[in-house]
Short mmCIF file of C-alpha atoms and ligand atoms in Angstrom, two decimals:
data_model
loop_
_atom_site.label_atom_id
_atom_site.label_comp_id
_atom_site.label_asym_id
_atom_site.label_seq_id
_atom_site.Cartn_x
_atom_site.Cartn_y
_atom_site.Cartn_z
CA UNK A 1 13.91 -51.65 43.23
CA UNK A 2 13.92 -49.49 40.32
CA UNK A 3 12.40 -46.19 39.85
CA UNK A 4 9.48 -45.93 38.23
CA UNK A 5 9.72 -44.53 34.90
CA UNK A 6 6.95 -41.54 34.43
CA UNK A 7 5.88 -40.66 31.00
CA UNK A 8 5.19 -36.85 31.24
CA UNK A 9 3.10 -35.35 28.46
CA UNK A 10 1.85 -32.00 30.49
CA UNK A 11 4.23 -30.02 28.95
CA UNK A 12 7.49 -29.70 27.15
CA UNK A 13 7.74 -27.28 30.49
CA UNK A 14 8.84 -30.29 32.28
CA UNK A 15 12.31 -30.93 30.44
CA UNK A 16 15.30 -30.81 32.68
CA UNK A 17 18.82 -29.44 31.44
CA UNK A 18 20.92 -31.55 29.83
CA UNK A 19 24.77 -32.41 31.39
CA UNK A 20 26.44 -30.07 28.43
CA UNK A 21 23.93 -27.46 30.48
CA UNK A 22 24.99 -28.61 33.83
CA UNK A 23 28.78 -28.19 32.69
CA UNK A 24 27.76 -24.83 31.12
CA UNK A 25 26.17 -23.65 34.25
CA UNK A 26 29.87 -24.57 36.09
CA UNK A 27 31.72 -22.12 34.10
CA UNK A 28 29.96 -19.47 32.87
CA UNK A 29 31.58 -16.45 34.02
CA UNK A 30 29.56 -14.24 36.01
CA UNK A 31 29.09 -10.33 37.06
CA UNK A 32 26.06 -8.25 38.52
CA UNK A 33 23.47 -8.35 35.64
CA UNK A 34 21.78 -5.22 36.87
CA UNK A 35 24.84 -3.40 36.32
CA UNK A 36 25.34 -5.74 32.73
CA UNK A 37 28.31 -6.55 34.05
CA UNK A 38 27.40 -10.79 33.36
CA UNK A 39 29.35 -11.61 30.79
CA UNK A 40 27.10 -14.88 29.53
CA UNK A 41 23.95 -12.99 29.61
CA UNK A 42 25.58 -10.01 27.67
CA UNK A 43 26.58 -13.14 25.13
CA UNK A 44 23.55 -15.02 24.90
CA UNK A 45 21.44 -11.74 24.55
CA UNK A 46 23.89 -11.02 21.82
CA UNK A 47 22.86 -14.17 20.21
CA UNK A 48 19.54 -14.30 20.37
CA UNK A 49 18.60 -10.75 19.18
CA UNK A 50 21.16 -11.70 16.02
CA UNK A 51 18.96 -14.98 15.49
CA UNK A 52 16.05 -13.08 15.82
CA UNK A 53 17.38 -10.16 13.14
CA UNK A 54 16.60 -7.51 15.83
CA UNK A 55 18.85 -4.93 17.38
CA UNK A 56 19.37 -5.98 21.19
CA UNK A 57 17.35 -8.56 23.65
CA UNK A 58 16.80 -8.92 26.87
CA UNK A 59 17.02 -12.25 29.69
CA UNK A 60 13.82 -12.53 31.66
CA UNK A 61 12.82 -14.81 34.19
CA UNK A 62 9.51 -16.44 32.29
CA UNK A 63 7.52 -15.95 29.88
CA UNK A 64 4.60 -14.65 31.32
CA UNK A 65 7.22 -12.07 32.33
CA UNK A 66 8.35 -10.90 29.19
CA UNK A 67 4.43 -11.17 27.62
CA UNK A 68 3.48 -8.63 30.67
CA UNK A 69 7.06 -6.49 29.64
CA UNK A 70 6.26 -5.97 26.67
CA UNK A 71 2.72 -5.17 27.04
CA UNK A 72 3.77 -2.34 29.01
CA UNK A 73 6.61 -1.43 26.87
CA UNK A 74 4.56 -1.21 23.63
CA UNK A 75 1.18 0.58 25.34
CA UNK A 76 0.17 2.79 27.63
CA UNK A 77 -2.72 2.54 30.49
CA UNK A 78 -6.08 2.44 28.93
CA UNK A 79 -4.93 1.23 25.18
CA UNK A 80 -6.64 -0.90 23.64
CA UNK A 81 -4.48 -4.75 22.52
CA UNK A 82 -5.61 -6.24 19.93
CA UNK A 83 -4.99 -10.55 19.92
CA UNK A 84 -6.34 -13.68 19.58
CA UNK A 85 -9.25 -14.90 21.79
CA UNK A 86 -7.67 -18.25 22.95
CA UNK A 87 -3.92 -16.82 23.18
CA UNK A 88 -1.81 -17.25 25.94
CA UNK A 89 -1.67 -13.76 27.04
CA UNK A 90 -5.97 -13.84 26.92
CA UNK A 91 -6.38 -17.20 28.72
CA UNK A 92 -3.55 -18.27 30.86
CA UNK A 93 -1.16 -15.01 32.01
CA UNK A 94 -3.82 -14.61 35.87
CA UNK A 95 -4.96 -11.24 33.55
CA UNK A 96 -2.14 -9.33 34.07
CA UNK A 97 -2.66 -7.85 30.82
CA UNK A 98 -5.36 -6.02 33.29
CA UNK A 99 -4.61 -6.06 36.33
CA UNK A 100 -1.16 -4.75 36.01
CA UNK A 101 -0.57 -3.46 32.70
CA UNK A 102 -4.20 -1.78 32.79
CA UNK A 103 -5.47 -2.30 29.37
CA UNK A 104 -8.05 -3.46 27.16
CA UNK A 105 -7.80 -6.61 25.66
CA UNK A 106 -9.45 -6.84 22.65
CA UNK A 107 -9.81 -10.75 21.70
CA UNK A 108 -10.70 -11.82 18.09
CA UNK A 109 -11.46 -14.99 17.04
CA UNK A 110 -9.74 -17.27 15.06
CA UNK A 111 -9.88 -21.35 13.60
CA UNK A 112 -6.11 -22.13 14.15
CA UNK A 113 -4.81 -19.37 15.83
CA UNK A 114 -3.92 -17.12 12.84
CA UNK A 115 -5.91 -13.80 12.61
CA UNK A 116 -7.86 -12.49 9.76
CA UNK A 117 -5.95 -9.33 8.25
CA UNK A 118 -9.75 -8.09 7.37
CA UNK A 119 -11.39 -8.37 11.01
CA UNK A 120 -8.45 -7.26 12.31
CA UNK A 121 -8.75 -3.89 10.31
CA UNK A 122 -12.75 -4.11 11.30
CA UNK A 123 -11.38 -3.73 14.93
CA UNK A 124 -9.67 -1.17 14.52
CA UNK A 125 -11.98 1.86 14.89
CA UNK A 126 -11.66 5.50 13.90
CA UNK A 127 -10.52 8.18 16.60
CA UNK A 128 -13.37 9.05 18.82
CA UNK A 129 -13.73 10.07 21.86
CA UNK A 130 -15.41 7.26 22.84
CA UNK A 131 -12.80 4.49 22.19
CA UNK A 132 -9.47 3.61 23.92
CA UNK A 133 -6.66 4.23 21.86
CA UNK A 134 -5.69 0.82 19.71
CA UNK A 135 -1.76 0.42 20.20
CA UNK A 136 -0.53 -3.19 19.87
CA UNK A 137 -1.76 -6.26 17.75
CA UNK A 138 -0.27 -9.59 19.57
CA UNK A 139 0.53 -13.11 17.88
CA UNK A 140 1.20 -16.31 19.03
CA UNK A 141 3.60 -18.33 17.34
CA UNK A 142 2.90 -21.82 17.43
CA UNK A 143 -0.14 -21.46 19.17
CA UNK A 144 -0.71 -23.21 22.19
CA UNK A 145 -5.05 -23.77 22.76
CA UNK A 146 -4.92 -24.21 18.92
CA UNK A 147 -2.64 -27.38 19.15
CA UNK A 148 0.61 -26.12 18.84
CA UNK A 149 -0.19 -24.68 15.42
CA UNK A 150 1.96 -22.53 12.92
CA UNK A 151 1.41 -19.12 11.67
CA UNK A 152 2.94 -18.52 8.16
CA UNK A 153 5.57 -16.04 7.73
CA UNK A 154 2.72 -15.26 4.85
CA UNK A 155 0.05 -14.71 7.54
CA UNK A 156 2.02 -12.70 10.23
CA UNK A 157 3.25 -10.49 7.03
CA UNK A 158 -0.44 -9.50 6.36
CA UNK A 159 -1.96 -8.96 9.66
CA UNK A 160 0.86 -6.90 10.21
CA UNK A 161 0.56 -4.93 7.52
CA UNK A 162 -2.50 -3.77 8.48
CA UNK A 163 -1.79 -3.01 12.11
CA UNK A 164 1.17 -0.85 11.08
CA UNK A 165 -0.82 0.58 8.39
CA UNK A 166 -3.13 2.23 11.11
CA UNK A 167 -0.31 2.37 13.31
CA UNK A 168 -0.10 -0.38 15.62
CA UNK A 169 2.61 -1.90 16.95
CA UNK A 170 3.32 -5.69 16.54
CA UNK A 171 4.23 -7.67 19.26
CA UNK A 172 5.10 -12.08 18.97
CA UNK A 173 4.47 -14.36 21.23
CA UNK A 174 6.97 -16.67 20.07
CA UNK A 175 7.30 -19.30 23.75
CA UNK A 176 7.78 -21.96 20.83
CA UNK A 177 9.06 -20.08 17.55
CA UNK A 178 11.65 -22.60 17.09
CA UNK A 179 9.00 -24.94 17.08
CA UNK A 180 7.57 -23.41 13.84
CA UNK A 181 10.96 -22.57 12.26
CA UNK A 182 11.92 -25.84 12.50
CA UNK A 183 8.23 -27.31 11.24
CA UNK A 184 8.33 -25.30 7.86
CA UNK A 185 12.24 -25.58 7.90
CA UNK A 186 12.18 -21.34 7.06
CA UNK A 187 14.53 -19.19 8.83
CA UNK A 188 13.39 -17.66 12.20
CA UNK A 189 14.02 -14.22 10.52
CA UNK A 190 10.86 -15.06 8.00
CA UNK A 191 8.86 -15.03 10.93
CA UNK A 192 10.10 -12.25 12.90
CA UNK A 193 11.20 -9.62 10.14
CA UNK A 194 7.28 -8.10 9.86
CA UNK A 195 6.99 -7.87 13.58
CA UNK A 196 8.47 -5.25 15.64
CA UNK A 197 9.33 -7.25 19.20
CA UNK A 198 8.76 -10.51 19.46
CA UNK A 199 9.86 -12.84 22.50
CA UNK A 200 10.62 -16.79 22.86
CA UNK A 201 11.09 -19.14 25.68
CA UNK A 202 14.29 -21.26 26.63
CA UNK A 203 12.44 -23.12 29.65
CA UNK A 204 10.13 -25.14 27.18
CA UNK A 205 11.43 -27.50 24.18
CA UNK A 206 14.88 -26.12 24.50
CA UNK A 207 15.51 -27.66 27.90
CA UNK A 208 16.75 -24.96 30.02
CA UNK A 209 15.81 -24.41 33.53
CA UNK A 210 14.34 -21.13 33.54
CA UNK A 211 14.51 -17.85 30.96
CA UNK A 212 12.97 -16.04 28.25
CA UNK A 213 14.00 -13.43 25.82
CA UNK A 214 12.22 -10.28 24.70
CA UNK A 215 13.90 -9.17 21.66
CA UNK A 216 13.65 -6.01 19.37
CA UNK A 217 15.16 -2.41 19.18
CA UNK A 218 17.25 -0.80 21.14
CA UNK A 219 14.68 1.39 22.83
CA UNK A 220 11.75 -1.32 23.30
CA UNK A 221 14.85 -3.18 24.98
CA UNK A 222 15.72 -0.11 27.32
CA UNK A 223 12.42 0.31 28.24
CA UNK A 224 11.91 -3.46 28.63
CA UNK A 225 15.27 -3.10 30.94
CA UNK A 226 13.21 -0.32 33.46
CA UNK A 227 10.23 -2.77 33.82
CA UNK A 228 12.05 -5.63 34.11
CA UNK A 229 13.35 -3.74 37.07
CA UNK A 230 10.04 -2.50 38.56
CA UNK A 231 8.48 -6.07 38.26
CA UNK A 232 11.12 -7.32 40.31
CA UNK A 233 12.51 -9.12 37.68
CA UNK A 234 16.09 -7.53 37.59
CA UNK A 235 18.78 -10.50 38.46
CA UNK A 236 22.12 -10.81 39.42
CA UNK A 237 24.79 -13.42 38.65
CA UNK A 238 22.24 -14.53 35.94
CA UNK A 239 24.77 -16.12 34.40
CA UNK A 240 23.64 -19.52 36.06
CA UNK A 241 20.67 -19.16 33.39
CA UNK A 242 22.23 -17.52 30.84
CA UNK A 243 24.82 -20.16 30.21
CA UNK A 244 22.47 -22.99 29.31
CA UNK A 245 20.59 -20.58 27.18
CA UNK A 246 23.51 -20.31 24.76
CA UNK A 247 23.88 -23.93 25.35
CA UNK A 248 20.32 -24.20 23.94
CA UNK A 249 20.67 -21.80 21.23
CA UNK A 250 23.48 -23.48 19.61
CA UNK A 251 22.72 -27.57 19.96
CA UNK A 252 18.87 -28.07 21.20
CA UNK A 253 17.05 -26.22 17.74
CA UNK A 254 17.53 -29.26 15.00
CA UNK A 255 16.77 -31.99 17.45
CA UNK A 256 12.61 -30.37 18.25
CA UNK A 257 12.02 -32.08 14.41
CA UNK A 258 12.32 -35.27 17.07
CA UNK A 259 9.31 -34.05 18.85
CA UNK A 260 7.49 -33.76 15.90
CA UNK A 261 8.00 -36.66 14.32
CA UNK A 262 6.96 -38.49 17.88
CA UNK A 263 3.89 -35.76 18.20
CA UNK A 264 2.63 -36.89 14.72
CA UNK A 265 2.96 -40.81 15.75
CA UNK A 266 0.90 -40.64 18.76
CA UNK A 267 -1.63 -38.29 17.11
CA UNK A 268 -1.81 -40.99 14.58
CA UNK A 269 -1.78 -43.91 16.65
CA UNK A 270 -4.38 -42.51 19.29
CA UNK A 271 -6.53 -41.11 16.30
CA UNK A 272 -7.50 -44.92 15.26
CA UNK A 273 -8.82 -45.61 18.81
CA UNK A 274 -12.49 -45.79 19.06
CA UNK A 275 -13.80 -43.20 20.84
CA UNK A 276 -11.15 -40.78 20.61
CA UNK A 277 -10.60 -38.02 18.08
CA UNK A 278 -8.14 -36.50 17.12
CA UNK A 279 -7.96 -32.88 14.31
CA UNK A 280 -4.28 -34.47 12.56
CA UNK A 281 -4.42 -31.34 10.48
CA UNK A 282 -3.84 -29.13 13.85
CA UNK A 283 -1.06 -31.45 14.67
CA UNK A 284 1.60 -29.43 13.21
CA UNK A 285 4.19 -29.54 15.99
CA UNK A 286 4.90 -31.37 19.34
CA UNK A 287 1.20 -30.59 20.74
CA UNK A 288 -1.19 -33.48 20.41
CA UNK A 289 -4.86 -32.23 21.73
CA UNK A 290 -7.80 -34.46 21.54
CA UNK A 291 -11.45 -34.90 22.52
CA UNK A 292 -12.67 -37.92 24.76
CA UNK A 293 -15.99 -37.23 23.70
CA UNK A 294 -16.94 -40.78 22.70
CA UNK A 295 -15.40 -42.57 25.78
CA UNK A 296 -17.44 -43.09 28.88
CA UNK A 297 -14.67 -41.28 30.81
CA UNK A 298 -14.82 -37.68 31.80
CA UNK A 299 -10.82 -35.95 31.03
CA UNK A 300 -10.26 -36.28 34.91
CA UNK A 301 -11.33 -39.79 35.63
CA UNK A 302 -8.95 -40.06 31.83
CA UNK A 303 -6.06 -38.38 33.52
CA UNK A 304 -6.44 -40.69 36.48
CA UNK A 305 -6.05 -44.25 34.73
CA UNK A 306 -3.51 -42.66 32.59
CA UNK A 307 -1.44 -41.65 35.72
CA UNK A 308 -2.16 -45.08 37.58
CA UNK A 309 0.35 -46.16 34.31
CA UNK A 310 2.49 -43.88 35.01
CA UNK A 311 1.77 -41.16 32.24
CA UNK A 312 1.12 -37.60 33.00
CA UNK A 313 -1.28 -35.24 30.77
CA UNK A 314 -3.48 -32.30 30.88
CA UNK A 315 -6.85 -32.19 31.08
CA UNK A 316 -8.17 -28.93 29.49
CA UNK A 317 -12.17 -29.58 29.61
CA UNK A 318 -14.84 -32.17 30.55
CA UNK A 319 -13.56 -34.12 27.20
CA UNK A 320 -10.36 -32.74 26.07
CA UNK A 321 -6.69 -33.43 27.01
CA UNK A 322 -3.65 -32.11 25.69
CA UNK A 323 -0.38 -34.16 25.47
CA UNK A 324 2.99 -32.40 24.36
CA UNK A 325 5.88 -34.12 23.55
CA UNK A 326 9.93 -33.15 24.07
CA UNK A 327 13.38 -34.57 25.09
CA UNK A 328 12.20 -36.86 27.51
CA UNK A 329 9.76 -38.40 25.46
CA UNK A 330 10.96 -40.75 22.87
CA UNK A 331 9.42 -43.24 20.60
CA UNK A 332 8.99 -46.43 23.23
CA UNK A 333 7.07 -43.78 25.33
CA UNK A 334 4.97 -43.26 22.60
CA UNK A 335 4.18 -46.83 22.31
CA UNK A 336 3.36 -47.10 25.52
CA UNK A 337 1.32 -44.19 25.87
CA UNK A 338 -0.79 -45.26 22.63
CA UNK A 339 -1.19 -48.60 23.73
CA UNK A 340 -2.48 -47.58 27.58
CA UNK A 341 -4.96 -45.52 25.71
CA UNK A 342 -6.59 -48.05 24.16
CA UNK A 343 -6.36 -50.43 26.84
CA UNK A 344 -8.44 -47.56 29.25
CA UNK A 345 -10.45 -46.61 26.13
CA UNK A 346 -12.25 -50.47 26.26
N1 TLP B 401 2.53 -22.28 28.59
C1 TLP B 401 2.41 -23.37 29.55
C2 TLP B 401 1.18 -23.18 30.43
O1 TLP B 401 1.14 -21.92 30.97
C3 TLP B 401 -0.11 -23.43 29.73
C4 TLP B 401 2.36 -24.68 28.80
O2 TLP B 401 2.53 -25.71 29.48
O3 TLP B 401 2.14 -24.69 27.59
N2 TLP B 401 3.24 -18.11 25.89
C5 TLP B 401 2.88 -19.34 25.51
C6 TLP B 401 2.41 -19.55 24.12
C7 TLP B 401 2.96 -20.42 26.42
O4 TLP B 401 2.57 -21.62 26.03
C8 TLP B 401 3.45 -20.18 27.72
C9 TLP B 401 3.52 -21.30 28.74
C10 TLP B 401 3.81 -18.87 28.07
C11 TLP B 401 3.69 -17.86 27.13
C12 TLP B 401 4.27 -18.50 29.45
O5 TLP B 401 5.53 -19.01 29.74
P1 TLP B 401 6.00 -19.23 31.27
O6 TLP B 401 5.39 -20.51 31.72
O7 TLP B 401 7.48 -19.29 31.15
O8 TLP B 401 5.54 -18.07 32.06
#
């Protein structure tokens, strides 16, 4: 009997590391990271703050890590973040933004994900004693609820312009900046040069097992360092996750146009099936969302027959599902994913 093969479009999450990772893993040479005494993370934060043009990063565990990190880093108790109202941070991060960090988010609205420079300035509000003190603008970078979509090195250079202009900090959420860099084919350093700290993710298209990077000066990075620390996020021989990271940073960036490419065939593909539709302008990297609006099918009962065929994706709402694509997903998988939808869709 062979195993079944599953088609899994939740996320690009779900990616396992590759055997030049595995063999990485084997020999990286390791030393107490709280002491930065592990020679592969020292490298592969060496790395990634030169990728990003920024002075020093900094290896934590997830993402939702480093987006809390930094939030405390960049603000203080009671200030008032300004960011977009479906961004990761906003939706998905259990509030810590809140509940930990203790401040105000302060979500603005947006069509794809990119904010407008002018409402941006509208939020801003004159000292008063009234109002919390406005500290930190945050972008996401492609944006996940808006389908994976890109924000211009044009756009992020406005908006922040504006927040610095009143003093703000910027802060990216960049889980998938490759993702964009490699859409637009424009140097990462386009997109991070106007903001001030940024961080990305190796645990999503770049295969890794686990890991994030903040990256920015070398103060944000010392203070990152402290908090890292008093989140319980301070590791030793991390090495073991460091090593694939480097792996990742050097081989896994060029082949994500793969994801795209497959992302823009299923869009297409699924977009012709009656009942289904599809926005192909928001498909802009390797997120596919869709509404099931027309099918007699709510998402879950949609999910269901999907997964009685073996394929895995995420419902989001009564009607819409979201399918990402990544390593694991190539064009037969497609195929077969576009042609279960419209056998369920009948
Ligand atoms: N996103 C996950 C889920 O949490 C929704 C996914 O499958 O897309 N920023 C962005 C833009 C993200 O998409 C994610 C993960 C994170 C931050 C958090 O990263 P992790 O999962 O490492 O904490």
């Amino acid at each position: 009997m062979f195993a079944k093969e599953i088609i899994d479009l939740r996320s690009d999450t779900v990616t396992k590391p590759t055997e030049e990772m595995l063999e990485a893993i084997r020999h990286a040479e390791l030393g107490d990271d709280v002491f930065e005494e592990d020679a592969t993370v020292n490298k592969l934060e060496r790395i990634a703050a030169e990728t990003m043009g920024k002075e020093a990063a900094l290896l934590v565990t997830s993402g939702t890590q480093a987006n809390l990190i930094s939030l405390m880093t960049n603000a203080n108790r009671g200030d008032l973040i300004i960011l977009e109202s479906q961004s990761h941070i906003y939706w998905y991060e259990v509030g810590g933004i809140s509940a930990i960090a203790g401040l105000l988010p302060w979500p603005l609205k947006s069509l794809t994900g990119s904010l407008d420079p002018e409402e941006v300035e509208a939020a801003i509000r004159p000292q008063n004693i009234h109002f919390p003190k406005p500290s930190l603008l945050c972008l996401e970078n492609t944006h996940n609820r808006h389908g994976g979509t890109i924000i211009t090195p044009n756009q992020i250079k406005a908006v922040s312009a504006v927040a610095h202009k009143n003093n703000l900090k910027v802060y990216l959420d960049g889980a998938r900046i490759f993702n964009a860099a490699v859409a637009l084919n424009v140097n990462l350093k386009e997109f991070t040069k106007h903001v001030d700290n940024l961080m990305f993710c190796l645990s999503k298209g770049l295969c890794c097992p686990v890991g994030s990077l903040l990256v920015g000066n070398q103060e944000f990075i010392r203070r990152a360092r402290k908090l890292r620390k008093i989140l319980g996020g301070g590791m030793r021989q991390a090495g073991i996750i460091a090593a694939p990271g480097i792996v990742a940073l050097e081989s896994m960036i060029e082949r994500l146009k793969e994801d795209h490419l497959n992302a823009r065939h299923l869009a297409e593909g699924i977009s012709k099936i009656d009942g289904i539709r599809v926005n192909l302008s928001r498909v802009q990297t390797n997120m596919v969302y869709f509404s099931i609006e027309g099918l007699a099918l709510t998402a879950d009962q949609f999910i269901s027959k999907l997964k009685e065929n073996n394929i895995l994706a995420l419902a989001l709402s009564e009607n819409r599902i979201r399918m990402v694509t990544h390593k694991g997903i190539e064009r037969k998988h497609v195929e077969k994913t576009i042609t279960t939808i419209e056998t369920i869709s009948h």
